mmCIF file with all atom_site columns, C-alpha atoms in Angstrom:
data_model
loop_
_atom_site.group_PDB
_atom_site.id
_atom_site.type_symbol
_atom_site.label_atom_id
_atom_site.label_alt_id
_atom_site.label_comp_id
_atom_site.label_asym_id
_atom_site.label_entity_id
_atom_site.label_seq_id
_atom_site.pdbx_PDB_ins_code
_atom_site.Cartn_x
_atom_site.Cartn_y
_atom_site.Cartn_z
_atom_site.occupancy
_atom_site.B_iso_or_equiv
_atom_site.pdbx_formal_charge
_atom_site.auth_seq_id
_atom_site.auth_comp_id
_atom_site.auth_asym_id
_atom_site.auth_atom_id
_atom_site.pdbx_PDB_model_num
ATOM 1   C CA . GLY A 1 1   ? -0.042  0.166  -0.089  1.00 42.00 ? 16  GLY A CA 1
ATOM 2   C CA . GLY A 1 2   ? 0.656   3.699  0.322   1.00 42.00 ? 17  GLY A CA 1
ATOM 3   C CA . GLY A 1 3   ? 1.488   3.997  3.919   1.00 43.00 ? 18  GLY A CA 1
ATOM 4   C CA . GLY A 1 4   ? -1.146  3.432  6.487   1.00 43.00 ? 19  GLY A CA 1
ATOM 5   C CA . GLY A 1 5   ? -0.920  4.407  9.839   1.00 43.00 ? 20  GLY A CA 1
ATOM 6   C CA . GLY A 1 6   ? -0.055  3.078  13.482  1.00 42.00 ? 21  GLY A CA 1
ATOM 7   C CA . GLY A 1 7   ? 2.407   0.736  14.768  1.00 42.00 ? 22  GLY A CA 1
ATOM 8   C CA . GLY A 1 8   ? 5.347   -0.870 13.395  1.00 42.00 ? 23  GLY A CA 1
ATOM 9   C CA . GLY A 1 9   ? 5.382   1.073  10.228  1.00 43.00 ? 24  GLY A CA 1
ATOM 10  C CA . GLY A 1 10  ? 7.458   3.913  11.714  1.00 46.00 ? 25  GLY A CA 1
ATOM 11  C CA . GLU A 1 11  ? 10.713  2.679  11.106  1.00 51.00 ? 26  GLU A CA 1
ATOM 12  C CA . ARG A 1 12  ? 9.910   2.069  7.418   1.00 51.00 ? 27  ARG A CA 1
ATOM 13  C CA . THR A 1 13  ? 8.551   5.290  6.973   1.00 57.00 ? 28  THR A CA 1
ATOM 14  C CA . ARG A 1 14  ? 11.516  7.067  8.786   1.00 65.00 ? 29  ARG A CA 1
ATOM 15  C CA . ALA A 1 15  ? 13.816  5.527  6.336   1.00 64.00 ? 30  ALA A CA 1
ATOM 16  C CA . ASP A 1 16  ? 11.905  6.921  3.670   1.00 57.00 ? 31  ASP A CA 1
ATOM 17  C CA . LEU A 1 17  ? 11.931  10.394 5.218   1.00 57.00 ? 32  LEU A CA 1
ATOM 18  C CA . GLU A 1 18  ? 15.892  10.033 5.201   1.00 64.00 ? 33  GLU A CA 1
ATOM 19  C CA . ALA A 1 19  ? 15.644  8.959  1.693   1.00 56.00 ? 34  ALA A CA 1
ATOM 20  C CA . ILE A 1 20  ? 14.072  12.049 0.896   1.00 55.00 ? 35  ILE A CA 1
ATOM 21  C CA . TYR A 1 21  ? 16.929  14.124 2.249   1.00 57.00 ? 36  TYR A CA 1
ATOM 22  C CA . SER A 1 22  ? 19.751  12.167 0.889   1.00 62.00 ? 37  SER A CA 1
ATOM 23  C CA . GLY A 1 23  ? 18.375  12.660 -2.621  1.00 58.00 ? 38  GLY A CA 1
ATOM 24  C CA . ASP A 1 24  ? 17.591  8.898  -3.257  1.00 60.00 ? 39  ASP A CA 1
ATOM 25  C CA . LEU A 1 25  ? 13.586  9.441  -3.642  1.00 64.00 ? 40  LEU A CA 1
ATOM 26  C CA . THR A 1 26  ? 11.512  7.201  -5.630  1.00 71.00 ? 41  THR A CA 1
ATOM 27  C CA . PRO A 1 27  ? 8.032   7.667  -6.239  1.00 74.00 ? 42  PRO A CA 1
ATOM 28  C CA . SER A 1 28  ? 7.140   4.899  -3.742  1.00 74.00 ? 43  SER A CA 1
ATOM 29  C CA . ALA A 1 29  ? 9.036   6.498  -1.138  1.00 74.00 ? 44  ALA A CA 1
ATOM 30  C CA . ALA A 1 30  ? 7.596   9.903  -1.947  1.00 75.00 ? 45  ALA A CA 1
ATOM 31  C CA . LEU A 1 31  ? 4.067   8.521  -1.509  1.00 78.00 ? 46  LEU A CA 1
ATOM 32  C CA . THR A 1 32  ? 4.879   6.588  1.687   1.00 77.00 ? 47  THR A CA 1
ATOM 33  C CA . SER A 1 33  ? 6.295   9.752  3.304   1.00 76.00 ? 48  SER A CA 1
ATOM 34  C CA . LEU A 1 34  ? 3.278   11.818 2.077   1.00 76.00 ? 49  LEU A CA 1
ATOM 35  C CA . SER A 1 35  ? 1.118   9.425  3.830   1.00 78.00 ? 50  SER A CA 1
ATOM 36  C CA . TYR A 1 36  ? 3.217   9.317  6.933   1.00 78.00 ? 51  TYR A CA 1
ATOM 37  C CA . GLY A 1 37  ? 3.187   13.274 6.964   1.00 76.00 ? 52  GLY A CA 1
ATOM 38  C CA . LEU A 1 38  ? -0.362  13.346 6.590   1.00 75.00 ? 53  LEU A CA 1
ATOM 39  C CA . MET A 1 39  ? -0.839  11.052 9.849   1.00 75.00 ? 54  MET A CA 1
ATOM 40  C CA . THR A 1 40  ? 1.903   12.744 12.067  1.00 77.00 ? 55  THR A CA 1
ATOM 41  C CA . ARG A 1 41  ? 1.752   16.219 11.107  1.00 73.00 ? 56  ARG A CA 1
ATOM 42  C CA . LEU A 1 42  ? -1.855  16.914 10.484  1.00 76.00 ? 57  LEU A CA 1
ATOM 43  C CA . PRO A 1 43  ? -3.539  15.827 13.685  1.00 75.00 ? 58  PRO A CA 1
ATOM 44  C CA . SER A 1 44  ? -6.282  18.456 13.129  1.00 80.00 ? 59  SER A CA 1
ATOM 45  C CA . LEU A 1 45  ? -7.859  16.343 10.233  1.00 78.00 ? 60  LEU A CA 1
ATOM 46  C CA . GLU A 1 46  ? -10.972 14.595 10.815  1.00 82.00 ? 61  GLU A CA 1
ATOM 47  C CA . VAL A 1 47  ? -11.079 10.684 10.271  1.00 82.00 ? 62  VAL A CA 1
ATOM 48  C CA . ASN A 1 48  ? -13.137 10.938 7.015   1.00 87.00 ? 63  ASN A CA 1
ATOM 49  C CA . GLU A 1 49  ? -10.651 13.490 5.667   1.00 83.00 ? 64  GLU A CA 1
ATOM 50  C CA . ARG A 1 50  ? -7.818  11.215 6.447   1.00 81.00 ? 65  ARG A CA 1
ATOM 51  C CA . ILE A 1 51  ? -9.553  8.334  4.975   1.00 85.00 ? 66  ILE A CA 1
ATOM 52  C CA . ALA A 1 52  ? -10.251 10.381 1.745   1.00 86.00 ? 67  ALA A CA 1
ATOM 53  C CA . LEU A 1 53  ? -6.601  11.693 1.496   1.00 84.00 ? 68  LEU A CA 1
ATOM 54  C CA . GLU A 1 54  ? -5.368  7.896  1.789   1.00 84.00 ? 69  GLU A CA 1
ATOM 55  C CA . ALA A 1 55  ? -7.691  6.749  -0.746  1.00 87.00 ? 70  ALA A CA 1
ATOM 56  C CA . LEU A 1 56  ? -6.547  9.420  -3.056  1.00 88.00 ? 71  LEU A CA 1
ATOM 57  C CA . LEU A 1 57  ? -2.701  8.495  -2.282  1.00 85.00 ? 72  LEU A CA 1
ATOM 58  C CA . SER A 1 58  ? -3.666  5.003  -2.976  1.00 86.00 ? 73  SER A CA 1
ATOM 59  C CA . VAL A 1 59  ? -5.310  5.670  -6.497  1.00 89.00 ? 74  VAL A CA 1
ATOM 60  C CA . LEU A 1 60  ? -2.026  7.920  -7.261  1.00 87.00 ? 75  LEU A CA 1
ATOM 61  C CA . THR A 1 61  ? 0.114   5.024  -6.121  1.00 84.00 ? 76  THR A CA 1
ATOM 62  C CA . SER A 1 62  ? -1.900  2.566  -8.430  1.00 86.00 ? 77  SER A CA 1
ATOM 63  C CA . ASP A 1 63  ? -1.391  5.020  -11.295 1.00 86.00 ? 78  ASP A CA 1
ATOM 64  C CA . ILE A 1 64  ? 2.503   5.565  -10.799 1.00 83.00 ? 79  ILE A CA 1
ATOM 65  C CA . ALA A 1 65  ? 2.854   1.979  -10.523 1.00 82.00 ? 80  ALA A CA 1
ATOM 66  C CA . SER A 1 66  ? 1.003   1.501  -14.145 1.00 82.00 ? 81  SER A CA 1
ATOM 67  C CA . CYS A 1 67  ? 3.199   4.244  -15.370 1.00 79.00 ? 82  CYS A CA 1
ATOM 68  C CA . GLU A 1 68  ? 6.326   2.462  -14.097 1.00 77.00 ? 83  GLU A CA 1
ATOM 69  C CA . LYS A 1 69  ? 5.346   -0.749 -15.681 1.00 79.00 ? 84  LYS A CA 1
ATOM 70  C CA . LEU A 1 70  ? 4.928   1.128  -19.127 1.00 73.00 ? 85  LEU A CA 1
ATOM 71  C CA . LEU A 1 71  ? 8.188   2.673  -18.805 1.00 71.00 ? 86  LEU A CA 1
ATOM 72  C CA . ARG A 1 72  ? 10.130  -0.487 -17.821 1.00 74.00 ? 87  ARG A CA 1
ATOM 73  C CA . THR A 1 73  ? 8.386   -2.896 -20.398 1.00 75.00 ? 88  THR A CA 1
ATOM 74  C CA . PRO A 1 74  ? 10.739  -3.378 -23.591 1.00 71.00 ? 89  PRO A CA 1
ATOM 75  C CA . ILE A 1 75  ? 9.377   -3.347 -27.099 1.00 73.00 ? 90  ILE A CA 1
ATOM 76  C CA . PRO A 1 76  ? 9.202   -6.868 -28.417 1.00 77.00 ? 91  PRO A CA 1
ATOM 77  C CA . LEU A 1 77  ? 12.081  -7.809 -30.614 1.00 76.00 ? 92  LEU A CA 1
ATOM 78  C CA . GLY A 1 78  ? 9.910   -9.020 -33.473 1.00 82.00 ? 93  GLY A CA 1
ATOM 79  C CA . TYR A 1 79  ? 8.564   -5.478 -33.534 1.00 82.00 ? 94  TYR A CA 1
ATOM 80  C CA . THR A 1 80  ? 11.741  -4.078 -34.179 1.00 81.00 ? 95  THR A CA 1
ATOM 81  C CA . ARG A 1 81  ? 12.995  -6.557 -36.537 1.00 85.00 ? 96  ARG A CA 1
ATOM 82  C CA . TYR A 1 82  ? 9.801   -6.228 -38.729 1.00 91.00 ? 97  TYR A CA 1
ATOM 83  C CA . SER A 1 83  ? 10.058  -2.296 -38.889 1.00 89.00 ? 98  SER A CA 1
ATOM 84  C CA . VAL A 1 84  ? 13.459  -2.778 -39.920 1.00 90.00 ? 99  VAL A CA 1
ATOM 85  C CA . ARG A 1 85  ? 12.449  -4.896 -42.880 1.00 93.00 ? 100 ARG A CA 1
ATOM 86  C CA . PHE A 1 86  ? 9.636   -2.815 -43.726 1.00 95.00 ? 101 PHE A CA 1
ATOM 87  C CA . LEU A 1 87  ? 12.165  0.279  -43.856 1.00 94.00 ? 102 LEU A CA 1
ATOM 88  C CA . TRP A 1 88  ? 14.503  -1.696 -46.098 1.00 95.00 ? 103 TRP A CA 1
ATOM 89  C CA . ILE A 1 89  ? 11.712  -2.968 -48.674 1.00 96.00 ? 104 ILE A CA 1
ATOM 90  C CA . TRP A 1 90  ? 10.444  0.793  -48.531 1.00 96.00 ? 105 TRP A CA 1
ATOM 91  C CA . LEU A 1 91  ? 13.846  2.299  -49.282 1.00 95.00 ? 106 LEU A CA 1
ATOM 92  C CA . THR A 1 92  ? 14.459  -0.401 -51.941 1.00 95.00 ? 107 THR A CA 1
ATOM 93  C CA . LEU A 1 93  ? 11.378  0.537  -53.696 1.00 95.00 ? 108 LEU A CA 1
ATOM 94  C CA . LEU A 1 94  ? 11.519  4.120  -53.419 1.00 93.00 ? 109 LEU A CA 1
ATOM 95  C CA . PRO A 1 95  ? 13.838  5.138  -56.274 1.00 91.00 ? 110 PRO A CA 1
ATOM 96  C CA . PHE A 1 96  ? 11.106  3.713  -58.668 1.00 91.00 ? 111 PHE A CA 1
ATOM 97  C CA . ALA A 1 97  ? 8.698   6.189  -57.158 1.00 91.00 ? 112 ALA A CA 1
ATOM 98  C CA . LEU A 1 98  ? 11.056  8.902  -57.391 1.00 88.00 ? 113 LEU A CA 1
ATOM 99  C CA . THR A 1 99  ? 12.516  8.247  -60.864 1.00 86.00 ? 114 THR A CA 1
ATOM 100 C CA . ASN A 1 100 ? 9.458   10.370 -62.439 1.00 84.00 ? 115 ASN A CA 1
ATOM 101 C CA . THR A 1 101 ? 10.451  13.104 -60.141 1.00 83.00 ? 116 THR A CA 1
ATOM 102 C CA . PHE A 1 102 ? 13.929  13.527 -61.256 1.00 81.00 ? 117 PHE A CA 1
ATOM 103 C CA . VAL A 1 103 ? 13.432  12.967 -64.937 1.00 80.00 ? 118 VAL A CA 1
ATOM 104 C CA . ASN A 1 104 ? 13.595  16.578 -65.947 1.00 80.00 ? 119 ASN A CA 1
ATOM 105 C CA . PHE A 1 105 ? 15.819  17.617 -62.870 1.00 79.00 ? 120 PHE A CA 1
ATOM 106 C CA . GLY A 1 106 ? 18.529  18.948 -65.345 1.00 77.00 ? 121 GLY A CA 1
ATOM 107 C CA . VAL A 1 107 ? 16.700  20.204 -68.280 1.00 82.00 ? 122 VAL A CA 1
ATOM 108 C CA . GLY A 1 108 ? 17.841  23.473 -69.172 1.00 84.00 ? 123 GLY A CA 1
ATOM 109 C CA . THR A 1 109 ? 20.974  23.677 -67.028 1.00 84.00 ? 124 THR A CA 1
ATOM 110 C CA . TRP A 1 110 ? 24.708  23.203 -68.138 1.00 81.00 ? 125 TRP A CA 1
ATOM 111 C CA . TRP A 1 111 ? 24.510  19.347 -66.847 1.00 77.00 ? 126 TRP A CA 1
ATOM 112 C CA . GLU A 1 112 ? 21.619  18.509 -69.057 1.00 77.00 ? 127 GLU A CA 1
ATOM 113 C CA . ASP A 1 113 ? 23.825  16.022 -71.147 1.00 77.00 ? 128 ASP A CA 1
ATOM 114 C CA . LYS A 1 114 ? 25.891  14.766 -68.163 1.00 74.00 ? 129 LYS A CA 1
ATOM 115 C CA . PRO A 1 115 ? 25.196  11.856 -65.826 1.00 70.00 ? 130 PRO A CA 1
ATOM 116 C CA . LYS A 1 116 ? 22.572  12.982 -63.392 1.00 75.00 ? 131 LYS A CA 1
ATOM 117 C CA . PRO A 1 117 ? 23.509  11.600 -59.743 1.00 84.00 ? 132 PRO A CA 1
ATOM 118 C CA . VAL A 1 118 ? 20.548  13.602 -58.330 1.00 84.00 ? 133 VAL A CA 1
ATOM 119 C CA . LEU A 1 119 ? 18.421  10.388 -57.621 1.00 86.00 ? 134 LEU A CA 1
ATOM 120 C CA . VAL A 1 120 ? 21.298  8.525  -56.118 1.00 88.00 ? 135 VAL A CA 1
ATOM 121 C CA . LEU A 1 121 ? 22.077  11.669 -53.710 1.00 90.00 ? 136 LEU A CA 1
ATOM 122 C CA . ALA A 1 122 ? 18.355  11.809 -52.914 1.00 89.00 ? 137 ALA A CA 1
ATOM 123 C CA . MET A 1 123 ? 18.341  8.244  -51.953 1.00 93.00 ? 138 MET A CA 1
ATOM 124 C CA . LEU A 1 124 ? 21.538  8.280  -49.863 1.00 94.00 ? 139 LEU A CA 1
ATOM 125 C CA . PHE A 1 125 ? 20.280  11.193 -48.006 1.00 95.00 ? 140 PHE A CA 1
ATOM 126 C CA . ILE A 1 126 ? 16.703  9.626  -47.297 1.00 95.00 ? 141 ILE A CA 1
ATOM 127 C CA . GLY A 1 127 ? 18.256  6.561  -46.514 1.00 95.00 ? 142 GLY A CA 1
ATOM 128 C CA . PHE A 1 128 ? 20.700  7.963  -44.162 1.00 96.00 ? 143 PHE A CA 1
ATOM 129 C CA . ILE A 1 129 ? 18.034  9.879  -42.303 1.00 97.00 ? 144 ILE A CA 1
ATOM 130 C CA . PHE A 1 130 ? 15.451  7.145  -42.059 1.00 95.00 ? 145 PHE A CA 1
ATOM 131 C CA . LEU A 1 131 ? 17.886  4.387  -41.002 1.00 94.00 ? 146 LEU A CA 1
ATOM 132 C CA . SER A 1 132 ? 19.622  7.060  -38.415 1.00 94.00 ? 147 SER A CA 1
ATOM 133 C CA . ILE A 1 133 ? 15.801  7.495  -36.837 1.00 93.00 ? 148 ILE A CA 1
ATOM 134 C CA . GLU A 1 134 ? 15.510  3.817  -36.876 1.00 90.00 ? 149 GLU A CA 1
ATOM 135 C CA . ASP A 1 135 ? 18.821  3.213  -34.835 1.00 88.00 ? 150 ASP A CA 1
ATOM 136 C CA . ILE A 1 136 ? 18.087  5.990  -32.429 1.00 86.00 ? 151 ILE A CA 1
ATOM 137 C CA . ALA A 1 137 ? 14.465  4.205  -32.013 1.00 82.00 ? 152 ALA A CA 1
ATOM 138 C CA . VAL A 1 138 ? 16.331  0.995  -31.253 1.00 78.00 ? 153 VAL A CA 1
ATOM 139 C CA . GLN A 1 139 ? 18.627  2.535  -28.518 1.00 77.00 ? 154 GLN A CA 1
ATOM 140 C CA . ILE A 1 140 ? 15.513  4.042  -26.797 1.00 76.00 ? 155 ILE A CA 1
ATOM 141 C CA . GLU A 1 141 ? 13.633  0.951  -27.060 1.00 72.00 ? 156 GLU A CA 1
ATOM 142 C CA . GLU A 1 142 ? 16.375  -1.225 -25.595 1.00 66.00 ? 157 GLU A CA 1
ATOM 143 C CA . PRO A 1 143 ? 18.505  1.114  -23.463 1.00 64.00 ? 158 PRO A CA 1
ATOM 144 C CA . PHE A 1 144 ? 20.158  -1.545 -21.518 1.00 59.00 ? 159 PHE A CA 1
ATOM 145 C CA . ALA A 1 145 ? 22.521  -2.420 -24.452 1.00 62.00 ? 160 ALA A CA 1
ATOM 146 C CA . ILE A 1 146 ? 24.075  0.966  -24.472 1.00 66.00 ? 161 ILE A CA 1
ATOM 147 C CA . LEU A 1 147 ? 23.620  2.147  -20.777 1.00 63.00 ? 162 LEU A CA 1
ATOM 148 C CA . PRO A 1 148 ? 25.731  0.652  -17.806 1.00 65.00 ? 163 PRO A CA 1
ATOM 149 C CA . LEU A 1 149 ? 23.626  -1.885 -16.259 1.00 64.00 ? 164 LEU A CA 1
ATOM 150 C CA . HIS A 1 150 ? 24.769  -1.538 -12.793 1.00 69.00 ? 165 HIS A CA 1
ATOM 151 C CA . VAL A 1 151 ? 23.017  1.863  -12.772 1.00 68.00 ? 166 VAL A CA 1
ATOM 152 C CA . GLN A 1 152 ? 19.535  0.208  -13.189 1.00 65.00 ? 167 GLN A CA 1
ATOM 153 C CA . HIS A 1 153 ? 20.560  -2.440 -10.741 1.00 70.00 ? 168 HIS A CA 1
ATOM 154 C CA . GLN A 1 154 ? 20.974  0.124  -8.056  1.00 76.00 ? 169 GLN A CA 1
ATOM 155 C CA . TRP A 1 155 ? 18.006  1.726  -8.823  1.00 75.00 ? 170 TRP A CA 1
ATOM 156 C CA . LEU A 1 156 ? 15.697  -1.492 -8.718  1.00 73.00 ? 171 LEU A CA 1
ATOM 157 C CA . LEU A 1 157 ? 17.469  -2.331 -5.488  1.00 77.00 ? 172 LEU A CA 1
ATOM 158 C CA . ARG A 1 158 ? 16.701  0.840  -3.621  1.00 80.00 ? 173 ARG A CA 1
ATOM 159 C CA . ASP A 1 159 ? 13.092  0.721  -5.146  1.00 75.00 ? 174 ASP A CA 1
ATOM 160 C CA . ALA A 1 160 ? 12.615  -2.891 -3.790  1.00 72.00 ? 175 ALA A CA 1
ATOM 161 C CA . GLU A 1 161 ? 14.351  -2.029 -0.267  1.00 75.00 ? 176 GLU A CA 1
ATOM 162 C CA . GLN A 1 162 ? 11.921  0.935  0.197   1.00 72.00 ? 177 GLN A CA 1
ATOM 163 C CA . THR A 1 163 ? 8.612   -0.990 -0.545  1.00 63.00 ? 178 THR A CA 1
#
């Protein structure tokens, strides 16, 4: 849960409060500390008000857990593979679609009778841009391949210890 009151939970919430001041705050610890603060620092609240606030904190805790689940769920490898295959097929067929666009590109210029590398240059540029975007997307989808794993490991351990 998101806190609660009374006996036995004081040590855990004190540790959470210490985490706030040390800079190691996770959303779970923040909500636990907020719940603890409601119970100890606002004694003037009536029982119904405390129950309503605890219910709102519980909903917030559930919503944060859903967001963290989305954040930590990797994109399936099959999705990445099929998107790359589609991109390569699209880039392979794109010159056929652009041929008519570049047929009359050099007409009336000094290079009218010379080879026209414009389609090749356009395809290199488009291919570079789209493949770069795809590479960035893969790195964002699977950050553990490029980030040091010990940082995430420490974060997960800290989060598990606080709950």
